[in-house]
mmCIF file of C-alpha atoms in Angstrom:
data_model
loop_
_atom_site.group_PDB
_atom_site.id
_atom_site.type_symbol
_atom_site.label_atom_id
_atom_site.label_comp_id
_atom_site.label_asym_id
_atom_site.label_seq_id
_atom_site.Cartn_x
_atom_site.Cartn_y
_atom_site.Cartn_z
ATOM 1 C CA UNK A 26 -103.093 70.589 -47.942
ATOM 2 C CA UNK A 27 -105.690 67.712 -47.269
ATOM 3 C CA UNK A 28 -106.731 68.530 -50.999
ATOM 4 C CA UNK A 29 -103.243 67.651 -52.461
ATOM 5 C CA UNK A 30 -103.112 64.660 -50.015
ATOM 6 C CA UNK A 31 -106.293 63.089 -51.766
ATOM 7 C CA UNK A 32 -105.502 64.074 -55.330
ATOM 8 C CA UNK A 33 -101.771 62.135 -54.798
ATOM 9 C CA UNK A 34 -103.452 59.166 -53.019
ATOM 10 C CA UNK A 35 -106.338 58.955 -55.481
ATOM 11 C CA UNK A 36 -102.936 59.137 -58.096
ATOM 12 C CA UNK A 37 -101.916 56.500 -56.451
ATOM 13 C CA UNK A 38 -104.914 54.030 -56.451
ATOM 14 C CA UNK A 39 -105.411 54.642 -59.994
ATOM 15 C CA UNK A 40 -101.853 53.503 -60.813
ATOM 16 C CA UNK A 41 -102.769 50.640 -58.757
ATOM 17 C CA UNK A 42 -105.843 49.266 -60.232
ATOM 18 C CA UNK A 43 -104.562 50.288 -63.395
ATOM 19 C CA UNK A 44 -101.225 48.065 -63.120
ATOM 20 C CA UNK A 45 -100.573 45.000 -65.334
ATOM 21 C CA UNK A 46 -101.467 41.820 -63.258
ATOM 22 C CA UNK A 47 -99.067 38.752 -64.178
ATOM 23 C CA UNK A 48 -101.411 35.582 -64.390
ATOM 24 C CA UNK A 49 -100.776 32.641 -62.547
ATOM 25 C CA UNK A 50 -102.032 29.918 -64.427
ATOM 26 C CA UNK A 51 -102.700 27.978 -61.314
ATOM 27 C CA UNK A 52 -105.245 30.577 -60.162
ATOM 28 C CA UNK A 53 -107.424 30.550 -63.293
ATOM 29 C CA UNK A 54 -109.009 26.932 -62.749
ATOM 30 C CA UNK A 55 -107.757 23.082 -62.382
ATOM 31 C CA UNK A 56 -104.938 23.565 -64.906
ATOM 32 C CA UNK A 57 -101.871 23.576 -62.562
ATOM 33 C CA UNK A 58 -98.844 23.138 -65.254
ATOM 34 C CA UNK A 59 -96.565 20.469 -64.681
ATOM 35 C CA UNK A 60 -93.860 21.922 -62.056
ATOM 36 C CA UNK A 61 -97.149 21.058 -59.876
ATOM 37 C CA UNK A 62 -95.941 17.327 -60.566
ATOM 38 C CA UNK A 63 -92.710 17.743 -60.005
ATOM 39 C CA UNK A 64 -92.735 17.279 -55.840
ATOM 40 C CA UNK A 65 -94.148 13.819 -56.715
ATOM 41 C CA UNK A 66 -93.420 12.856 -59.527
ATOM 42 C CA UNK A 67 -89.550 14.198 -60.631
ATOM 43 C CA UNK A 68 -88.749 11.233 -62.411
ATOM 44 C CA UNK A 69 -91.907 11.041 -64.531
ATOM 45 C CA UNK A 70 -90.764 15.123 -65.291
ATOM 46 C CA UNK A 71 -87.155 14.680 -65.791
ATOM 47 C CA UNK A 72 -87.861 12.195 -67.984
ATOM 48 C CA UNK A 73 -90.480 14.416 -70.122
ATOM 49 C CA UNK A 74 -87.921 16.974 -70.392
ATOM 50 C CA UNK A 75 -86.174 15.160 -72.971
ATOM 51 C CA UNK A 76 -89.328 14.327 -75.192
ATOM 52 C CA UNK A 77 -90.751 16.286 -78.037
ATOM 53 C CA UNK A 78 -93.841 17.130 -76.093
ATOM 54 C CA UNK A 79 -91.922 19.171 -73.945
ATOM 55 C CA UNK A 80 -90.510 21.283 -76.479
ATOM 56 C CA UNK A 81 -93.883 21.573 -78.628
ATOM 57 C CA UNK A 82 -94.752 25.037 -78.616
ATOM 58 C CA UNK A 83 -91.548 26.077 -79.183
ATOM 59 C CA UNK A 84 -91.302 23.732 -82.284
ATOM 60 C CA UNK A 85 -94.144 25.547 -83.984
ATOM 61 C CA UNK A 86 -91.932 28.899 -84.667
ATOM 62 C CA UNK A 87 -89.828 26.521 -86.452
ATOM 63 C CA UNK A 88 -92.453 26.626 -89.233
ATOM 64 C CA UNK A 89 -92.750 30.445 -88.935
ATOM 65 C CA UNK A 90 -93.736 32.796 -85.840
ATOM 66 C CA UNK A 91 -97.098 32.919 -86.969
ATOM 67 C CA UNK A 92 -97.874 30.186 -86.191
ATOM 68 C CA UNK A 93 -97.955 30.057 -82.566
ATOM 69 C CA UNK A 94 -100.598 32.704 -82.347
ATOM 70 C CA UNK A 95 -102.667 30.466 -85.423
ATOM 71 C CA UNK A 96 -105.490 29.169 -82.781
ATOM 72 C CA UNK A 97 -105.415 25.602 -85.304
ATOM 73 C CA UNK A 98 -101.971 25.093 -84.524
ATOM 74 C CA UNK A 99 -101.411 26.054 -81.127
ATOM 75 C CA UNK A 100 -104.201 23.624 -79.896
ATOM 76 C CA UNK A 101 -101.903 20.611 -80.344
ATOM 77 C CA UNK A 102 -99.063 22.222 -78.494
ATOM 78 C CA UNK A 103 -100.376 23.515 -75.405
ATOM 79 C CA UNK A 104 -102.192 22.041 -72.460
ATOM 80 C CA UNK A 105 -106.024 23.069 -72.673
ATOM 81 C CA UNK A 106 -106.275 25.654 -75.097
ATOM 82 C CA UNK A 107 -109.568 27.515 -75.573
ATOM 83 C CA UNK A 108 -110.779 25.466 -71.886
ATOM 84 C CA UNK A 109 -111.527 26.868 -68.750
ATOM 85 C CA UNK A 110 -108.576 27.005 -66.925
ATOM 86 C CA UNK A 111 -106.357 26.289 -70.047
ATOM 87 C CA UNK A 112 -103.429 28.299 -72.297
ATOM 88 C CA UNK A 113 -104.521 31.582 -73.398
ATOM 89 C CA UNK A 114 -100.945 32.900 -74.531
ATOM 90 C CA UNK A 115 -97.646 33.551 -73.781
ATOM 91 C CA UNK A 116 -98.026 36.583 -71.561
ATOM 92 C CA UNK A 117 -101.265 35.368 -69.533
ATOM 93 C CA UNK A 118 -100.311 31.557 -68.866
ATOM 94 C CA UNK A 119 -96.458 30.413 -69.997
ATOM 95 C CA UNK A 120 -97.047 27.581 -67.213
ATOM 96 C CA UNK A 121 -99.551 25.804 -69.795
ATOM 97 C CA UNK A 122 -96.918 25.911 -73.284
ATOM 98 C CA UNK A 123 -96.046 22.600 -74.530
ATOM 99 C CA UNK A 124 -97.716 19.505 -74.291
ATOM 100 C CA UNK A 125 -97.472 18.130 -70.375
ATOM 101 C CA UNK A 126 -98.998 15.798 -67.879
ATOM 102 C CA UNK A 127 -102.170 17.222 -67.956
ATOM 103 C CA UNK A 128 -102.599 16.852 -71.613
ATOM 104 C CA UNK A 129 -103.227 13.275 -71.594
ATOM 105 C CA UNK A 130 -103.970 12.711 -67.578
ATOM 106 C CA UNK A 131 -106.330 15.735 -67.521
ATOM 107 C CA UNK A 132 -106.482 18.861 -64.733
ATOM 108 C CA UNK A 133 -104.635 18.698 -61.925
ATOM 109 C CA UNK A 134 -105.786 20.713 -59.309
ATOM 110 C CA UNK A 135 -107.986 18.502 -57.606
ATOM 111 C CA UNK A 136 -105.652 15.468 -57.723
ATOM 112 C CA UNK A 137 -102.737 17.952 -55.817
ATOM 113 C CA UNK A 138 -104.898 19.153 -53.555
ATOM 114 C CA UNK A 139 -105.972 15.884 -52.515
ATOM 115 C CA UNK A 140 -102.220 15.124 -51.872
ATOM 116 C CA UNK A 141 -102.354 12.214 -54.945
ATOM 117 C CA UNK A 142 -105.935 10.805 -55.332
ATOM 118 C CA UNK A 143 -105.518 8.799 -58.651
ATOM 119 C CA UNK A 144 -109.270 8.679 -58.738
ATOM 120 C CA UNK A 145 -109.259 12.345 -59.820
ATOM 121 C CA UNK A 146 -106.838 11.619 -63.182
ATOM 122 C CA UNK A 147 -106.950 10.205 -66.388
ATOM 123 C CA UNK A 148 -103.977 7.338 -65.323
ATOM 124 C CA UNK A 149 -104.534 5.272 -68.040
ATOM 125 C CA UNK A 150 -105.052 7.865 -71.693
ATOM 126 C CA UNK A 151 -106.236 5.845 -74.682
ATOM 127 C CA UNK A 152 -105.666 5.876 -78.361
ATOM 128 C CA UNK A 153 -108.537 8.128 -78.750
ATOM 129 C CA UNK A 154 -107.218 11.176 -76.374
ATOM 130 C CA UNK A 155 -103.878 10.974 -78.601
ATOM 131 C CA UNK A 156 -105.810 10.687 -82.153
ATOM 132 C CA UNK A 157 -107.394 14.666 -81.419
ATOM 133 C CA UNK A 158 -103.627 15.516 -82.138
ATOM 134 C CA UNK A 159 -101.881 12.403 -83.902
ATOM 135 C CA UNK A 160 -104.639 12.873 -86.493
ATOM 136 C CA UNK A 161 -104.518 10.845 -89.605
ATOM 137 C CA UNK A 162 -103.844 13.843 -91.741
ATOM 138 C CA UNK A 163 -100.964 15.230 -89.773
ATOM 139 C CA UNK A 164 -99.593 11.811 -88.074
ATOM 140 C CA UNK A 165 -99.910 8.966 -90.373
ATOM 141 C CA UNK A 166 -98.100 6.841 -88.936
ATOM 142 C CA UNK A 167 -98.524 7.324 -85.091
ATOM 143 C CA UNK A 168 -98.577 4.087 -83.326
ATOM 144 C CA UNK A 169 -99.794 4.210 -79.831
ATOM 145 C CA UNK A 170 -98.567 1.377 -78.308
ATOM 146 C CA UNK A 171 -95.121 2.274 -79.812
ATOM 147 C CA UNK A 172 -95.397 6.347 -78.681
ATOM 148 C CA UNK A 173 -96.930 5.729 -75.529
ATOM 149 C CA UNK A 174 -93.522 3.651 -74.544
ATOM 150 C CA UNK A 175 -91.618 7.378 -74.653
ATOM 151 C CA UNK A 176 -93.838 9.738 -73.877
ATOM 152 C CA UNK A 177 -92.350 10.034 -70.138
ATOM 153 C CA UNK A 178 -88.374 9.655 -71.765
ATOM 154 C CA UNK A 179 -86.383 10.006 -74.896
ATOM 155 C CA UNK A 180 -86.633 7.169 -77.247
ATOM 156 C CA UNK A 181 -83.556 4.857 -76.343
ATOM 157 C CA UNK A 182 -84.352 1.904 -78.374
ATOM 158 C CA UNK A 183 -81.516 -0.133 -79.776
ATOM 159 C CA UNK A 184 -80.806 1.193 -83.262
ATOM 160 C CA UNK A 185 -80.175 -2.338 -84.197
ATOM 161 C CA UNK A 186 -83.575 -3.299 -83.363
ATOM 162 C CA UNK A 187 -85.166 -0.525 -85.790
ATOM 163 C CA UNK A 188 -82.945 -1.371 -88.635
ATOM 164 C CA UNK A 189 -83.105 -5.184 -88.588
ATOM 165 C CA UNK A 190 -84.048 -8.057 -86.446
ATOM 166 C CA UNK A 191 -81.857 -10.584 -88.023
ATOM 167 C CA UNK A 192 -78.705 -12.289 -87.913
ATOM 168 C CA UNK A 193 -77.182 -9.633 -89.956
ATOM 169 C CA UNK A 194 -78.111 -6.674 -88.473
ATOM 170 C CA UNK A 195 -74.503 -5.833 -87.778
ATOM 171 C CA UNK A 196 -73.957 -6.226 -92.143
ATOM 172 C CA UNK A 197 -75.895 -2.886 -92.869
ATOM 173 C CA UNK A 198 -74.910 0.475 -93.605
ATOM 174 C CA UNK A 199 -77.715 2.589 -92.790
ATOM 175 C CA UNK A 200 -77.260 6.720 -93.943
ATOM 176 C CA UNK A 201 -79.770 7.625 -91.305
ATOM 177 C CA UNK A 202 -80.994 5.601 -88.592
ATOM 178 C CA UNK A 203 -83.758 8.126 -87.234
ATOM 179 C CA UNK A 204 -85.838 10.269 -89.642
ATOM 180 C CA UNK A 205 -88.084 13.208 -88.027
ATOM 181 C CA UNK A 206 -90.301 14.703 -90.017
ATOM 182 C CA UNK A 207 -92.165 16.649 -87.573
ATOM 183 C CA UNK A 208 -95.554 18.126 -88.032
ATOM 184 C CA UNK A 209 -96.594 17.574 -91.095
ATOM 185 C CA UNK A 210 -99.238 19.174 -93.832
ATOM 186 C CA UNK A 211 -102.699 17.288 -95.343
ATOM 187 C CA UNK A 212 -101.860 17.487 -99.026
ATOM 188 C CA UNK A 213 -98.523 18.042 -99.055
ATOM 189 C CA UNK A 214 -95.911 14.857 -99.306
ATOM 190 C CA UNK A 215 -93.098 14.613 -96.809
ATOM 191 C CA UNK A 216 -90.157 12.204 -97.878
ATOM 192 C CA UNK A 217 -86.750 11.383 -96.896
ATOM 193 C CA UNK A 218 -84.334 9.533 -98.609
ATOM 194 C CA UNK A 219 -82.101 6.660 -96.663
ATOM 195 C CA UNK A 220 -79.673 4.128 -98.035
ATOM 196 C CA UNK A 221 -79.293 1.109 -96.817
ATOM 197 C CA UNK A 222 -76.069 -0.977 -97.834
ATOM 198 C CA UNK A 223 -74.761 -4.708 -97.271
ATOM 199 C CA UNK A 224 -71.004 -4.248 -96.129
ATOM 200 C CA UNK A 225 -71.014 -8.126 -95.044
ATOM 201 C CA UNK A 226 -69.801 -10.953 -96.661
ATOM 202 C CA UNK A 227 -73.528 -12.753 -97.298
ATOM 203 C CA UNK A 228 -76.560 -11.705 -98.809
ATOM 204 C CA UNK A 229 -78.873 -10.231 -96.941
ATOM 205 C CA UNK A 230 -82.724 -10.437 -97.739
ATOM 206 C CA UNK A 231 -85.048 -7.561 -96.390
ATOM 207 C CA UNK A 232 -88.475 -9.550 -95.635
ATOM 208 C CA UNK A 233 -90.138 -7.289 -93.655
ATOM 209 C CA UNK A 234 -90.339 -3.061 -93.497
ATOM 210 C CA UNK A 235 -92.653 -1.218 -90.844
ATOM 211 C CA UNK A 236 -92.204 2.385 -89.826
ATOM 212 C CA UNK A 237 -93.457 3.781 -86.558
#
């Protein structure tokens, strides 16, 4: 009887140890995800919610499913990847998809643990922590001090103030007033066509173009 008891418990144990473990991302290192802001900082993640960034991972399918297991790619879209602590995949750490807080501020852990010590963050990311991404090749024409305005909320800048900044900004007829082109390939042009048409009374001279 005692036999049988030990075979079923040592049965048991096995099934045990043998079990698939669900990984907690905040229990591999000082990556703690951004619902870790949240308590703190809801605005801030509210407000994120609406950008790109938080959406990133997801976007890469959109160029084929491949590509979110393509180690190149993925870097760019998830917090950490390939760091201690950071994204290894889908099924290990889903807290760590997309690009969050700690992508430009850093890990976390410490700076929630000390109950907000600003000391332990990045508060202030530069150009340079933005360029390992927005690279030349892929983002040609990322402007920091433009991007850095939205990377907490959607882009709500007055649509007259992209298209013209004169008197007769309310004289055009634009076909499309925002153009996303989304990640784009070295080597291979991206273009867009958009017409612009005077449906005022007076000429109207274009003396200045810039794209952001």
């Amino acid at each position: 009887m005692n036999s049988k008891r030990n075979i079923f418990m040592f049965c048991v144990a096995t099934a045990i140890a043998l079990a698939p473990l669900k990984a907690n991302a905040e229990l591999l290192g000082d990556y703690v995800g951004y619902k870790a802001c949240i308590s703190c900082h809801e605005d801030k993640v509210e407000g994120w919610k609406t950008t790109p960034h938080a959406h990133a991972f997801e976007s890469l399918a959109q160029q084929g499913k491949e590509k979110q297991t393509t180690a190149g790619c993925v870097e760019c879209h998830v917090v950490a990847f390939e760091e201690d602590g950071g994204f290894i995949d889908m099924a290990m750490t889903p807290e760590l998809a997309d690009v969050q807080c700690e992508s430009c501020h850093g890990p976390g852990k410490n700076h929630v643990e000390s109950e907000g010590d600003t000391s332990l963050l990045t508060m202030t990311p530069s150009d340079a922590s933005c360029r390992t991404c927005h690279t030349i090749g892929q983002d040609r024409n990322f402007n920091f001090d433009h991007k850095k305005r939205w990377v907490h909320q959607k882009s709500t800048e007055p649509v007259q103030e992209k298209v013209a900044s004169n008197a007769h900004a309310d004289a055009f007829f634009i076909s499309s007033q925002d153009i996303v082109f989304g990640n784009l390939i070295e080597g291979v042009r991206a273009q867009r066509e958009v017409t612009l048409k005077n449906i005022g009374k007076d000429p109207v001279k274009i003396v200045y173009v810039k794209t952001n």
